[in-house]
Amino acid sequence: MIRRDIALLVFDDAQILDIAGPVAAFEIAGQLVADTYKVRMIGVGSDQIRLSAGPTMTVERFETGLICDTLIIVGGIGTENALNDHQTLDLIRETSRHARRIASVCSGAYILAAAGLLDGRRATTHWVCNGDFQRRYPAVKLEYDQIFVRDGSVWTSAGITAGIDMALALIAEDCGDDISRTVARYLVVPHRRMGGQSQFSPLMELEGNGGKFQDLLRWASEHLDQRLSVEELARYVAMSPRNFARSFRLDTGMTPAKAIERLRIDHARALLERSTGLSVEQVARQSGFGDTERMRRSFLRLFGRPPQAFRIPAQQTSRKP
């Protein structure tokens, strides 16, 4: 097993759980598979970091020349100062040129965005930041409903404890799903969170499975206002409906109808959370549900809550945790 150097970039007023959660996951993985990870905390221009909870942390001081396998940017109320620090951004850009992976926890996504590493990429951050983040960084394809998002070598995670979910996924990539699942059991957390904060959309699941029908679902996600029957989907991939339905289920683990329903739900939830001003009826039409009752049943089945529960008050979109 290759020993991987995991570096967490911390700064004054960083959130302690953004650090401790991933560190604990990598520590346990290293105990299960010897010499898997070397984890270290680094700071820019200082070896003493004051965390937002009060304690001071001693870290390795860097200004240039950081070499690591994976760089993780943490979040917290000190994010604003960190994203305006040119040394910090320069170090991240320099490290990103040779690191295998770059990641962020919670509002650490702001720092990656300020460094230009999220332009044109899909990403996520703490839900309370969605409106502010999208206004500041319109070039980022913000995913509102994800625990974490992987776009190539760049990973971002949602609020605070989502850093653990992301760390488990990073461990699964390095060591396999069995080790990741065992780490989750030691941490007494779900291996993959389901329900109201689903970890993967169907598109991301397909990418993880090799993406045989990735182009089809990307096309479908752009035509959700259409009927999208099995016959229409099969026609797009030039297959018979029966062969397509069987092949799709074998490849993705879900029926075509369930996949399209999930795409509609993901789209509807994103519209509801973006404070677009659309009524629930308009969201239902744009997402292809046709009527609000059909959309309500789908939301209750997947999330246990109706669509209206996902509207975020406008005043909650301006404060970063």
PDB file of N, CA, C and O in Angstrom, residues 16-92:
ATOM      1  N   ILE A  16     -12.751  23.721  14.414  1.00  0.00           N
ATOM      2  CA  ILE A  16     -11.986  22.578  14.904  1.00  0.00           C
ATOM      3  C   ILE A  16     -12.515  21.244  14.369  1.00  0.00           C
ATOM      4  O   ILE A  16     -11.732  20.327  14.076  1.00  0.00           O
ATOM      5  N   LEU A  17     -13.839  21.115  14.201  1.00  0.00           N
ATOM      6  CA  LEU A  17     -14.382  19.846  13.722  1.00  0.00           C
ATOM      7  C   LEU A  17     -14.078  19.621  12.242  1.00  0.00           C
ATOM      8  O   LEU A  17     -13.982  18.475  11.794  1.00  0.00           O
ATOM      9  N   ASP A  18     -13.905  20.690  11.482  1.00  0.00           N
ATOM     10  CA  ASP A  18     -13.475  20.556  10.091  1.00  0.00           C
ATOM     11  C   ASP A  18     -12.126  19.850  10.017  1.00  0.00           C
ATOM     12  O   ASP A  18     -11.813  19.170   9.032  1.00  0.00           O
ATOM     13  N   ILE A  19     -11.323  20.053  11.038  1.00  0.00           N
ATOM     14  CA  ILE A  19      -9.997  19.436  11.109  1.00  0.00           C
ATOM     15  C   ILE A  19     -10.089  18.044  11.727  1.00  0.00           C
ATOM     16  O   ILE A  19      -9.615  17.062  11.160  1.00  0.00           O
ATOM     17  N   ALA A  20     -10.717  17.978  12.912  1.00  0.00           N
ATOM     18  CA  ALA A  20     -10.712  16.744  13.687  1.00  0.00           C
ATOM     19  C   ALA A  20     -11.439  15.594  13.004  1.00  0.00           C
ATOM     20  O   ALA A  20     -11.003  14.438  13.098  1.00  0.00           O
ATOM     21  N   GLY A  21     -12.544  15.887  12.299  1.00  0.00           N
ATOM     22  CA  GLY A  21     -13.307  14.818  11.659  1.00  0.00           C
ATOM     23  C   GLY A  21     -12.493  14.053  10.625  1.00  0.00           C
ATOM     24  O   GLY A  21     -12.310  12.829  10.746  1.00  0.00           O
ATOM     25  N   PRO A  22     -11.971  14.735   9.580  1.00  0.00           N
ATOM     26  CA  PRO A  22     -11.151  14.024   8.599  1.00  0.00           C
ATOM     27  C   PRO A  22      -9.891  13.393   9.204  1.00  0.00           C
ATOM     28  O   PRO A  22      -9.516  12.275   8.837  1.00  0.00           O
ATOM     29  N   VAL A  23      -9.239  14.103  10.146  1.00  0.00           N
ATOM     30  CA  VAL A  23      -8.022  13.559  10.758  1.00  0.00           C
ATOM     31  C   VAL A  23      -8.326  12.237  11.446  1.00  0.00           C
ATOM     32  O   VAL A  23      -7.570  11.261  11.312  1.00  0.00           O
ATOM     33  N   ALA A  24      -9.440  12.170  12.190  1.00  0.00           N
ATOM     34  CA  ALA A  24      -9.800  10.926  12.873  1.00  0.00           C
ATOM     35  C   ALA A  24     -10.041   9.799  11.877  1.00  0.00           C
ATOM     36  O   ALA A  24      -9.626   8.647  12.100  1.00  0.00           O
ATOM     37  N   ALA A  25     -10.706  10.105  10.753  1.00  0.00           N
ATOM     38  CA  ALA A  25     -10.969   9.075   9.744  1.00  0.00           C
ATOM     39  C   ALA A  25      -9.666   8.540   9.149  1.00  0.00           C
ATOM     40  O   ALA A  25      -9.477   7.320   9.027  1.00  0.00           O
ATOM     41  N   PHE A  26      -8.752   9.440   8.791  1.00  0.00           N
ATOM     42  CA  PHE A  26      -7.474   8.990   8.216  1.00  0.00           C
ATOM     43  C   PHE A  26      -6.633   8.258   9.254  1.00  0.00           C
ATOM     44  O   PHE A  26      -5.913   7.307   8.925  1.00  0.00           O
ATOM     45  N   GLU A  27      -6.711   8.693  10.508  1.00  0.00           N
ATOM     46  CA  GLU A  27      -5.959   8.014  11.570  1.00  0.00           C
ATOM     47  C   GLU A  27      -6.399   6.563  11.714  1.00  0.00           C
ATOM     48  O   GLU A  27      -5.567   5.647  11.781  1.00  0.00           O
ATOM     49  N   ILE A  28      -7.715   6.346  11.760  1.00  0.00           N
ATOM     50  CA  ILE A  28      -8.228   4.982  11.915  1.00  0.00           C
ATOM     51  C   ILE A  28      -7.889   4.139  10.701  1.00  0.00           C
ATOM     52  O   ILE A  28      -7.504   2.965  10.824  1.00  0.00           O
ATOM     53  N   ALA A  29      -8.004   4.714   9.501  1.00  0.00           N
ATOM     54  CA  ALA A  29      -7.631   3.975   8.289  1.00  0.00           C
ATOM     55  C   ALA A  29      -6.162   3.555   8.356  1.00  0.00           C
ATOM     56  O   ALA A  29      -5.803   2.437   7.957  1.00  0.00           O
ATOM     57  N   GLY A  30      -5.300   4.443   8.867  1.00  0.00           N
ATOM     58  CA  GLY A  30      -3.882   4.114   9.000  1.00  0.00           C
ATOM     59  C   GLY A  30      -3.624   3.018  10.006  1.00  0.00           C
ATOM     60  O   GLY A  30      -2.630   2.281   9.899  1.00  0.00           O
ATOM     61  N   GLN A  31      -4.502   2.886  11.007  1.00  0.00           N
ATOM     62  CA  GLN A  31      -4.372   1.801  11.972  1.00  0.00           C
ATOM     63  C   GLN A  31      -4.827   0.474  11.375  1.00  0.00           C
ATOM     64  O   GLN A  31      -4.287  -0.588  11.698  1.00  0.00           O
ATOM     65  N   LEU A  32      -5.831   0.547  10.507  1.00  0.00           N
ATOM     66  CA  LEU A  32      -6.346  -0.675   9.879  1.00  0.00           C
ATOM     67  C   LEU A  32      -5.411  -1.188   8.793  1.00  0.00           C
ATOM     68  O   LEU A  32      -5.266  -2.403   8.612  1.00  0.00           O
ATOM     69  N   VAL A  33      -4.814  -0.259   8.046  1.00  0.00           N
ATOM     70  CA  VAL A  33      -3.859  -0.620   6.984  1.00  0.00           C
ATOM     71  C   VAL A  33      -2.578   0.146   7.271  1.00  0.00           C
ATOM     72  O   VAL A  33      -2.511   1.357   7.054  1.00  0.00           O
ATOM     73  N   ALA A  34      -1.574  -0.541   7.777  1.00  0.00           N
ATOM     74  CA  ALA A  34      -0.357   0.108   8.284  1.00  0.00           C
ATOM     75  C   ALA A  34       0.297   0.982   7.228  1.00  0.00           C
ATOM     76  O   ALA A  34       0.375   0.619   6.048  1.00  0.00           O
ATOM     77  N   ASP A  35       0.768   2.143   7.686  1.00  0.00           N
ATOM     78  CA  ASP A  35       1.534   3.075   6.853  1.00  0.00           C
ATOM     79  C   ASP A  35       0.763   3.576   5.635  1.00  0.00           C
ATOM     80  O   ASP A  35       1.342   3.849   4.584  1.00  0.00           O
ATOM     81  N   THR A  36      -0.552   3.676   5.771  1.00  0.00           N
ATOM     82  CA  THR A  36      -1.357   4.169   4.654  1.00  0.00           C
ATOM     83  C   THR A  36      -1.276   5.680   4.531  1.00  0.00           C
ATOM     84  O   THR A  36      -1.154   6.215   3.431  1.00  0.00           O
ATOM     85  N   TYR A  37      -1.376   6.367   5.665  1.00  0.00           N
ATOM     86  CA  TYR A  37      -1.450   7.825   5.631  1.00  0.00           C
ATOM     87  C   TYR A  37      -0.457   8.470   6.607  1.00  0.00           C
ATOM     88  O   TYR A  37      -0.227   7.957   7.699  1.00  0.00           O
ATOM     89  N   LYS A  38       0.080   9.582   6.172  1.00  0.00           N
ATOM     90  CA  LYS A  38       0.765  10.518   7.063  1.00  0.00           C
ATOM     91  C   LYS A  38      -0.065  11.799   7.036  1.00  0.00           C
ATOM     92  O   LYS A  38      -0.237  12.410   5.982  1.00  0.00           O
ATOM     93  N   VAL A  39      -0.604  12.193   8.191  1.00  0.00           N
ATOM     94  CA  VAL A  39      -1.486  13.357   8.261  1.00  0.00           C
ATOM     95  C   VAL A  39      -0.762  14.482   8.994  1.00  0.00           C
ATOM     96  O   VAL A  39      -0.186  14.269  10.057  1.00  0.00           O
ATOM     97  N   ARG A  40      -0.798  15.671   8.418  1.00  0.00           N
ATOM     98  CA  ARG A  40      -0.164  16.818   9.075  1.00  0.00           C
ATOM     99  C   ARG A  40      -0.994  18.072   8.845  1.00  0.00           C
ATOM    100  O   ARG A  40      -1.713  18.195   7.858  1.00  0.00           O
ATOM    101  N   MET A  41      -0.885  18.981   9.779  1.00  0.00           N
ATOM    102  CA  MET A  41      -1.550  20.271   9.683  1.00  0.00           C
ATOM    103  C   MET A  41      -0.520  21.318   9.280  1.00  0.00           C
ATOM    104  O   MET A  41       0.586  21.340   9.823  1.00  0.00           O
ATOM    105  N   ILE A  42      -0.895  22.185   8.357  1.00  0.00           N
ATOM    106  CA  ILE A  42       0.028  23.211   7.893  1.00  0.00           C
ATOM    107  C   ILE A  42      -0.619  24.583   7.998  1.00  0.00           C
ATOM    108  O   ILE A  42      -1.843  24.717   7.945  1.00  0.00           O
ATOM    109  N   GLY A  43       0.189  25.595   8.160  1.00  0.00           N
ATOM    110  CA  GLY A  43      -0.271  26.965   8.187  1.00  0.00           C
ATOM    111  C   GLY A  43       0.586  27.802   7.259  1.00  0.00           C
ATOM    112  O   GLY A  43       1.719  27.430   6.944  1.00  0.00           O
ATOM    113  N   VAL A  44       0.073  28.915   6.836  1.00  0.00           N
ATOM    114  CA  VAL A  44       0.804  29.798   5.929  1.00  0.00           C
ATOM    115  C   VAL A  44       1.373  30.958   6.737  1.00  0.00           C
ATOM    116  O   VAL A  44       0.623  31.746   7.324  1.00  0.00           O
ATOM    117  N   GLY A  45       2.696  31.037   6.794  1.00  0.00           N
ATOM    118  CA  GLY A  45       3.366  32.164   7.436  1.00  0.00           C
ATOM    119  C   GLY A  45       3.421  32.111   8.942  1.00  0.00           C
ATOM    120  O   GLY A  45       3.933  33.039   9.567  1.00  0.00           O
ATOM    121  N   SER A  46       2.891  31.049   9.558  1.00  0.00           N
ATOM    122  CA  SER A  46       2.909  30.952  11.019  1.00  0.00           C
ATOM    123  C   SER A  46       2.846  29.490  11.427  1.00  0.00           C
ATOM    124  O   SER A  46       2.271  28.662  10.707  1.00  0.00           O
ATOM    125  N   ASP A  47       3.445  29.178  12.577  1.00  0.00           N
ATOM    126  CA  ASP A  47       3.351  27.812  13.097  1.00  0.00           C
ATOM    127  C   ASP A  47       2.392  27.719  14.281  1.00  0.00           C
ATOM    128  O   ASP A  47       2.277  26.683  14.915  1.00  0.00           O
ATOM    129  N   GLN A  48       1.684  28.819  14.579  1.00  0.00           N
ATOM    130  CA  GLN A  48       0.690  28.830  15.654  1.00  0.00           C
ATOM    131  C   GLN A  48      -0.641  29.326  15.078  1.00  0.00           C
ATOM    132  O   GLN A  48      -0.720  30.428  14.555  1.00  0.00           O
ATOM    133  N   ILE A  49      -1.674  28.494  15.165  1.00  0.00           N
ATOM    134  CA  ILE A  49      -2.989  28.830  14.636  1.00  0.00           C
ATOM    135  C   ILE A  49      -3.987  28.879  15.784  1.00  0.00           C
ATOM    136  O   ILE A  49      -4.068  27.947  16.588  1.00  0.00           O
ATOM    137  N   ARG A  50      -4.757  29.937  15.857  1.00  0.00           N
ATOM    138  CA  ARG A  50      -5.806  30.072  16.869  1.00  0.00           C
ATOM    139  C   ARG A  50      -7.138  29.625  16.258  1.00  0.00           C
ATOM    140  O   ARG A  50      -7.625  30.209  15.295  1.00  0.00           O
ATOM    141  N   LEU A  51      -7.708  28.585  16.809  1.00  0.00           N
ATOM    142  CA  LEU A  51      -8.968  28.061  16.298  1.00  0.00           C
ATOM    143  C   LEU A  51     -10.139  28.884  16.818  1.00  0.00           C
ATOM    144  O   LEU A  51     -10.051  29.559  17.844  1.00  0.00           O
ATOM    145  N   SER A  52     -11.264  28.827  16.119  1.00  0.00           N
ATOM    146  CA  SER A  52     -12.407  29.667  16.482  1.00  0.00           C
ATOM    147  C   SER A  52     -12.961  29.314  17.862  1.00  0.00           C
ATOM    148  O   SER A  52     -13.556  30.164  18.525  1.00  0.00           O
ATOM    149  N   ALA A  53     -12.768  28.071  18.307  1.00  0.00           N
ATOM    150  CA  ALA A  53     -13.252  27.663  19.631  1.00  0.00           C
ATOM    151  C   ALA A  53     -12.345  28.160  20.753  1.00  0.00           C
ATOM    152  O   ALA A  53     -12.698  28.032  21.927  1.00  0.00           O
ATOM    153  N   GLY A  54     -11.152  28.688  20.413  1.00  0.00           N
ATOM    154  CA  GLY A  54     -10.261  29.233  21.428  1.00  0.00           C
ATOM    155  C   GLY A  54      -8.883  28.613  21.512  1.00  0.00           C
ATOM    156  O   GLY A  54      -7.894  29.332  21.691  1.00  0.00           O
ATOM    157  N   PRO A  55      -8.763  27.258  21.393  1.00  0.00           N
ATOM    158  CA  PRO A  55      -7.438  26.652  21.521  1.00  0.00           C
ATOM    159  C   PRO A  55      -6.485  27.093  20.418  1.00  0.00           C
ATOM    160  O   PRO A  55      -6.908  27.517  19.331  1.00  0.00           O
ATOM    161  N   THR A  56      -5.189  26.974  20.714  1.00  0.00           N
ATOM    162  CA  THR A  56      -4.143  27.256  19.727  1.00  0.00           C
ATOM    163  C   THR A  56      -3.534  25.939  19.265  1.00  0.00           C
ATOM    164  O   THR A  56      -3.312  25.031  20.069  1.00  0.00           O
ATOM    165  N   MET A  57      -3.280  25.830  17.987  1.00  0.00           N
ATOM    166  CA  MET A  57      -2.720  24.613  17.404  1.00  0.00           C
ATOM    167  C   MET A  57      -1.347  24.909  16.805  1.00  0.00           C
ATOM    168  O   MET A  57      -1.174  25.914  16.104  1.00  0.00           O
ATOM    169  N   THR A  58      -0.381  24.043  17.081  1.00  0.00           N
ATOM    170  CA  THR A  58       0.930  24.155  16.457  1.00  0.00           C
ATOM    171  C   THR A  58       0.912  23.400  15.134  1.00  0.00           C
ATOM    172  O   THR A  58       0.499  22.231  15.080  1.00  0.00           O
ATOM    173  N   VAL A  59       1.323  24.046  14.080  1.00  0.00           N
ATOM    174  CA  VAL A  59       1.274  23.462  12.739  1.00  0.00           C
ATOM    175  C   VAL A  59       2.634  23.627  12.065  1.00  0.00           C
ATOM    176  O   VAL A  59       3.510  24.326  12.567  1.00  0.00           O
ATOM    177  N   GLU A  60       2.787  22.955  10.931  1.00  0.00           N
ATOM    178  CA  GLU A  60       3.980  23.169  10.109  1.00  0.00           C
ATOM    179  C   GLU A  60       3.806  24.457   9.312  1.00  0.00           C
ATOM    180  O   GLU A  60       2.745  24.684   8.721  1.00  0.00           O
ATOM    181  N   ARG A  61       4.823  25.258   9.285  1.00  0.00           N
ATOM    182  CA  ARG A  61       4.752  26.535   8.590  1.00  0.00           C
ATOM    183  C   ARG A  61       5.242  26.396   7.152  1.00  0.00           C
ATOM    184  O   ARG A  61       6.316  25.855   6.904  1.00  0.00           O
ATOM    185  N   PHE A  62       4.421  26.877   6.215  1.00  0.00           N
ATOM    186  CA  PHE A  62       4.798  26.858   4.804  1.00  0.00           C
ATOM    187  C   PHE A  62       4.491  28.206   4.177  1.00  0.00           C
ATOM    188  O   PHE A  62       3.553  28.902   4.570  1.00  0.00           O
ATOM    189  N   GLU A  63       5.297  28.565   3.202  1.00  0.00           N
ATOM    190  CA  GLU A  63       5.017  29.725   2.352  1.00  0.00           C
ATOM    191  C   GLU A  63       5.047  29.309   0.889  1.00  0.00           C
ATOM    192  O   GLU A  63       4.269  29.773   0.075  1.00  0.00           O
ATOM    193  N   THR A  64       5.965  28.403   0.563  1.00  0.00           N
ATOM    194  CA  THR A  64       6.055  27.796  -0.770  1.00  0.00           C
ATOM    195  C   THR A  64       6.565  26.375  -0.602  1.00  0.00           C
ATOM    196  O   THR A  64       6.979  25.976   0.486  1.00  0.00           O
ATOM    197  N   GLY A  65       6.507  25.622  -1.675  1.00  0.00           N
ATOM    198  CA  GLY A  65       7.170  24.322  -1.696  1.00  0.00           C
ATOM    199  C   GLY A  65       6.477  23.201  -0.957  1.00  0.00           C
ATOM    200  O   GLY A  65       7.131  22.249  -0.534  1.00  0.00           O
ATOM    201  N   LEU A  66       5.172  23.263  -0.783  1.00  0.00           N
ATOM    202  CA  LEU A  66       4.445  22.183  -0.119  1.00  0.00           C
ATOM    203  C   LEU A  66       4.255  21.021  -1.090  1.00  0.00           C
ATOM    204  O   LEU A  66       3.717  21.194  -2.183  1.00  0.00           O
ATOM    205  N   ILE A  67       4.690  19.840  -0.681  1.00  0.00           N
ATOM    206  CA  ILE A  67       4.513  18.629  -1.479  1.00  0.00           C
ATOM    207  C   ILE A  67       3.618  17.678  -0.689  1.00  0.00           C
ATOM    208  O   ILE A  67       3.917  17.346   0.465  1.00  0.00           O
ATOM    209  N   CYS A  68       2.514  17.246  -1.279  1.00  0.00           N
ATOM    210  CA  CYS A  68       1.618  16.306  -0.611  1.00  0.00           C
ATOM    211  C   CYS A  68       0.807  15.557  -1.656  1.00  0.00           C
ATOM    212  O   CYS A  68       0.719  15.965  -2.815  1.00  0.00           O
ATOM    213  N   ASP A  69       0.201  14.454  -1.227  1.00  0.00           N
ATOM    214  CA  ASP A  69      -0.692  13.692  -2.100  1.00  0.00           C
ATOM    215  C   ASP A  69      -2.056  14.371  -2.184  1.00  0.00           C
ATOM    216  O   ASP A  69      -2.622  14.532  -3.259  1.00  0.00           O
ATOM    217  N   THR A  70      -2.572  14.771  -1.008  1.00  0.00           N
ATOM    218  CA  THR A  70      -3.904  15.367  -0.920  1.00  0.00           C
ATOM    219  C   THR A  70      -3.852  16.600  -0.031  1.00  0.00           C
ATOM    220  O   THR A  70      -3.387  16.519   1.112  1.00  0.00           O
ATOM    221  N   LEU A  71      -4.329  17.718  -0.541  1.00  0.00           N
ATOM    222  CA  LEU A  71      -4.415  18.952   0.242  1.00  0.00           C
ATOM    223  C   LEU A  71      -5.882  19.214   0.561  1.00  0.00           C
ATOM    224  O   LEU A  71      -6.721  19.263  -0.345  1.00  0.00           O
ATOM    225  N   ILE A  72      -6.199  19.368   1.850  1.00  0.00           N
ATOM    226  CA  ILE A  72      -7.561  19.636   2.285  1.00  0.00           C
ATOM    227  C   ILE A  72      -7.615  21.012   2.930  1.00  0.00           C
ATOM    228  O   ILE A  72      -6.875  21.290   3.880  1.00  0.00           O
ATOM    229  N   ILE A  73      -8.490  21.869   2.417  1.00  0.00           N
ATOM    230  CA  ILE A  73      -8.677  23.206   2.964  1.00  0.00           C
ATOM    231  C   ILE A  73      -9.863  23.169   3.916  1.00  0.00           C
ATOM    232  O   ILE A  73     -10.971  22.808   3.514  1.00  0.00           O
ATOM    233  N   VAL A  74      -9.658  23.540   5.171  1.00  0.00           N
ATOM    234  CA  VAL A  74     -10.752  23.507   6.128  1.00  0.00           C
ATOM    235  C   VAL A  74     -11.552  24.811   6.042  1.00  0.00           C
ATOM    236  O   VAL A  74     -11.204  25.713   5.284  1.00  0.00           O
ATOM    237  N   GLY A  75     -12.638  24.889   6.814  1.00  0.00           N
ATOM    238  CA  GLY A  75     -13.474  26.079   6.802  1.00  0.00           C
ATOM    239  C   GLY A  75     -13.601  26.677   8.191  1.00  0.00           C
ATOM    240  O   GLY A  75     -12.870  26.317   9.107  1.00  0.00           O
ATOM    241  N   GLY A  76     -14.539  27.594   8.324  1.00  0.00           N
ATOM    242  CA  GLY A  76     -14.755  28.247   9.606  1.00  0.00           C
ATOM    243  C   GLY A  76     -14.936  29.737   9.426  1.00  0.00           C
ATOM    244  O   GLY A  76     -14.891  30.265   8.310  1.00  0.00           O
ATOM    245  N   ILE A  77     -15.103  30.452  10.539  1.00  0.00           N
ATOM    246  CA  ILE A  77     -15.369  31.882  10.438  1.00  0.00           C
ATOM    247  C   ILE A  77     -14.143  32.664   9.982  1.00  0.00           C
ATOM    248  O   ILE A  77     -14.254  33.838   9.623  1.00  0.00           O
ATOM    249  N   GLY A  78     -12.974  32.026   9.992  1.00  0.00           N
ATOM    250  CA  GLY A  78     -11.773  32.694   9.492  1.00  0.00           C
ATOM    251  C   GLY A  78     -11.596  32.591   7.994  1.00  0.00           C
ATOM    252  O   GLY A  78     -10.589  33.057   7.443  1.00  0.00           O
ATOM    253  N   THR A  79     -12.570  31.998   7.308  1.00  0.00           N
ATOM    254  CA  THR A  79     -12.482  31.806   5.858  1.00  0.00           C
ATOM    255  C   THR A  79     -12.261  33.123   5.113  1.00  0.00           C
ATOM    256  O   THR A  79     -11.451  33.198   4.187  1.00  0.00           O
ATOM    257  N   GLU A  80     -12.986  34.158   5.520  1.00  0.00           N
ATOM    258  CA  GLU A  80     -12.917  35.435   4.800  1.00  0.00           C
ATOM    259  C   GLU A  80     -11.497  35.993   4.773  1.00  0.00           C
ATOM    260  O   GLU A  80     -11.004  36.429   3.729  1.00  0.00           O
ATOM    261  N   ASN A  81     -10.823  35.983   5.913  1.00  0.00           N
ATOM    262  CA  ASN A  81      -9.446  36.474   5.948  1.00  0.00           C
ATOM    263  C   ASN A  81      -8.529  35.587   5.120  1.00  0.00           C
ATOM    264  O   ASN A  81      -7.645  36.081   4.408  1.00  0.00           O
ATOM    265  N   ALA A  82      -8.733  34.263   5.204  1.00  0.00           N
ATOM    266  CA  ALA A  82      -7.863  33.338   4.473  1.00  0.00           C
ATOM    267  C   ALA A  82      -8.001  33.498   2.968  1.00  0.00           C
ATOM    268  O   ALA A  82      -7.013  33.444   2.231  1.00  0.00           O
ATOM    269  N   LEU A  83      -9.233  33.709   2.471  1.00  0.00           N
ATOM    270  CA  LEU A  83      -9.407  33.790   1.024  1.00  0.00           C
ATOM    271  C   LEU A  83      -8.892  35.117   0.464  1.00  0.00           C
ATOM    272  O   LEU A  83      -8.732  35.261  -0.748  1.00  0.00           O
ATOM    273  N   ASN A  84      -8.612  36.089   1.344  1.00  0.00           N
ATOM    274  CA  ASN A  84      -8.028  37.356   0.906  1.00  0.00           C
ATOM    275  C   ASN A  84      -6.521  37.426   1.148  1.00  0.00           C
ATOM    276  O   ASN A  84      -5.913  38.475   0.945  1.00  0.00           O
ATOM    277  N   ASP A  85      -5.948  36.308   1.582  1.00  0.00           N
ATOM    278  CA  ASP A  85      -4.507  36.252   1.830  1.00  0.00           C
ATOM    279  C   ASP A  85      -3.795  35.709   0.588  1.00  0.00           C
ATOM    280  O   ASP A  85      -3.981  34.554   0.212  1.00  0.00           O
ATOM    281  N   HIS A  86      -2.989  36.523  -0.057  1.00  0.00           N
ATOM    282  CA  HIS A  86      -2.352  36.138  -1.319  1.00  0.00           C
ATOM    283  C   HIS A  86      -1.384  34.975  -1.134  1.00  0.00           C
ATOM    284  O   HIS A  86      -1.269  34.123  -2.024  1.00  0.00           O
ATOM    285  N   GLN A  87      -0.687  34.928   0.001  1.00  0.00           N
ATOM    286  CA  GLN A  87       0.231  33.810   0.245  1.00  0.00           C
ATOM    287  C   GLN A  87      -0.529  32.489   0.290  1.00  0.00           C
ATOM    288  O   GLN A  87      -0.074  31.480  -0.261  1.00  0.00           O
ATOM    289  N   THR A  88      -1.663  32.507   0.981  1.00  0.00           N
ATOM    290  CA  THR A  88      -2.473  31.289   1.077  1.00  0.00           C
ATOM    291  C   THR A  88      -2.940  30.830  -0.297  1.00  0.00           C
ATOM    292  O   THR A  88      -2.815  29.651  -0.660  1.00  0.00           O
ATOM    293  N   LEU A  89      -3.468  31.751  -1.091  1.00  0.00           N
ATOM    294  CA  LEU A  89      -3.959  31.387  -2.422  1.00  0.00           C
ATOM    295  C   LEU A  89      -2.828  30.923  -3.315  1.00  0.00           C
ATOM    296  O   LEU A  89      -2.983  29.954  -4.082  1.00  0.00           O
ATOM    297  N   ASP A  90      -1.678  31.572  -3.240  1.00  0.00           N
ATOM    298  CA  ASP A  90      -0.528  31.166  -4.061  1.00  0.00           C
ATOM    299  C   ASP A  90      -0.055  29.770  -3.690  1.00  0.00           C
ATOM    300  O   ASP A  90       0.289  28.965  -4.570  1.00  0.00           O
ATOM    301  N   LEU A  91      -0.037  29.473  -2.378  1.00  0.00           N
ATOM    302  CA  LEU A  91       0.392  28.137  -1.946  1.00  0.00           C
ATOM    303  C   LEU A  91      -0.572  27.074  -2.455  1.00  0.00           C
ATOM    304  O   LEU A  91      -0.151  25.998  -2.907  1.00  0.00           O
ATOM    305  N   ILE A  92      -1.870  27.357  -2.405  1.00  0.00           N
ATOM    306  CA  ILE A  92      -2.863  26.390  -2.888  1.00  0.00           C
ATOM    307  C   ILE A  92      -2.706  26.170  -4.390  1.00  0.00           C
ATOM    308  O   ILE A  92      -2.731  25.028  -4.872  1.00  0.00           O
TER     309      ILE A  92
END
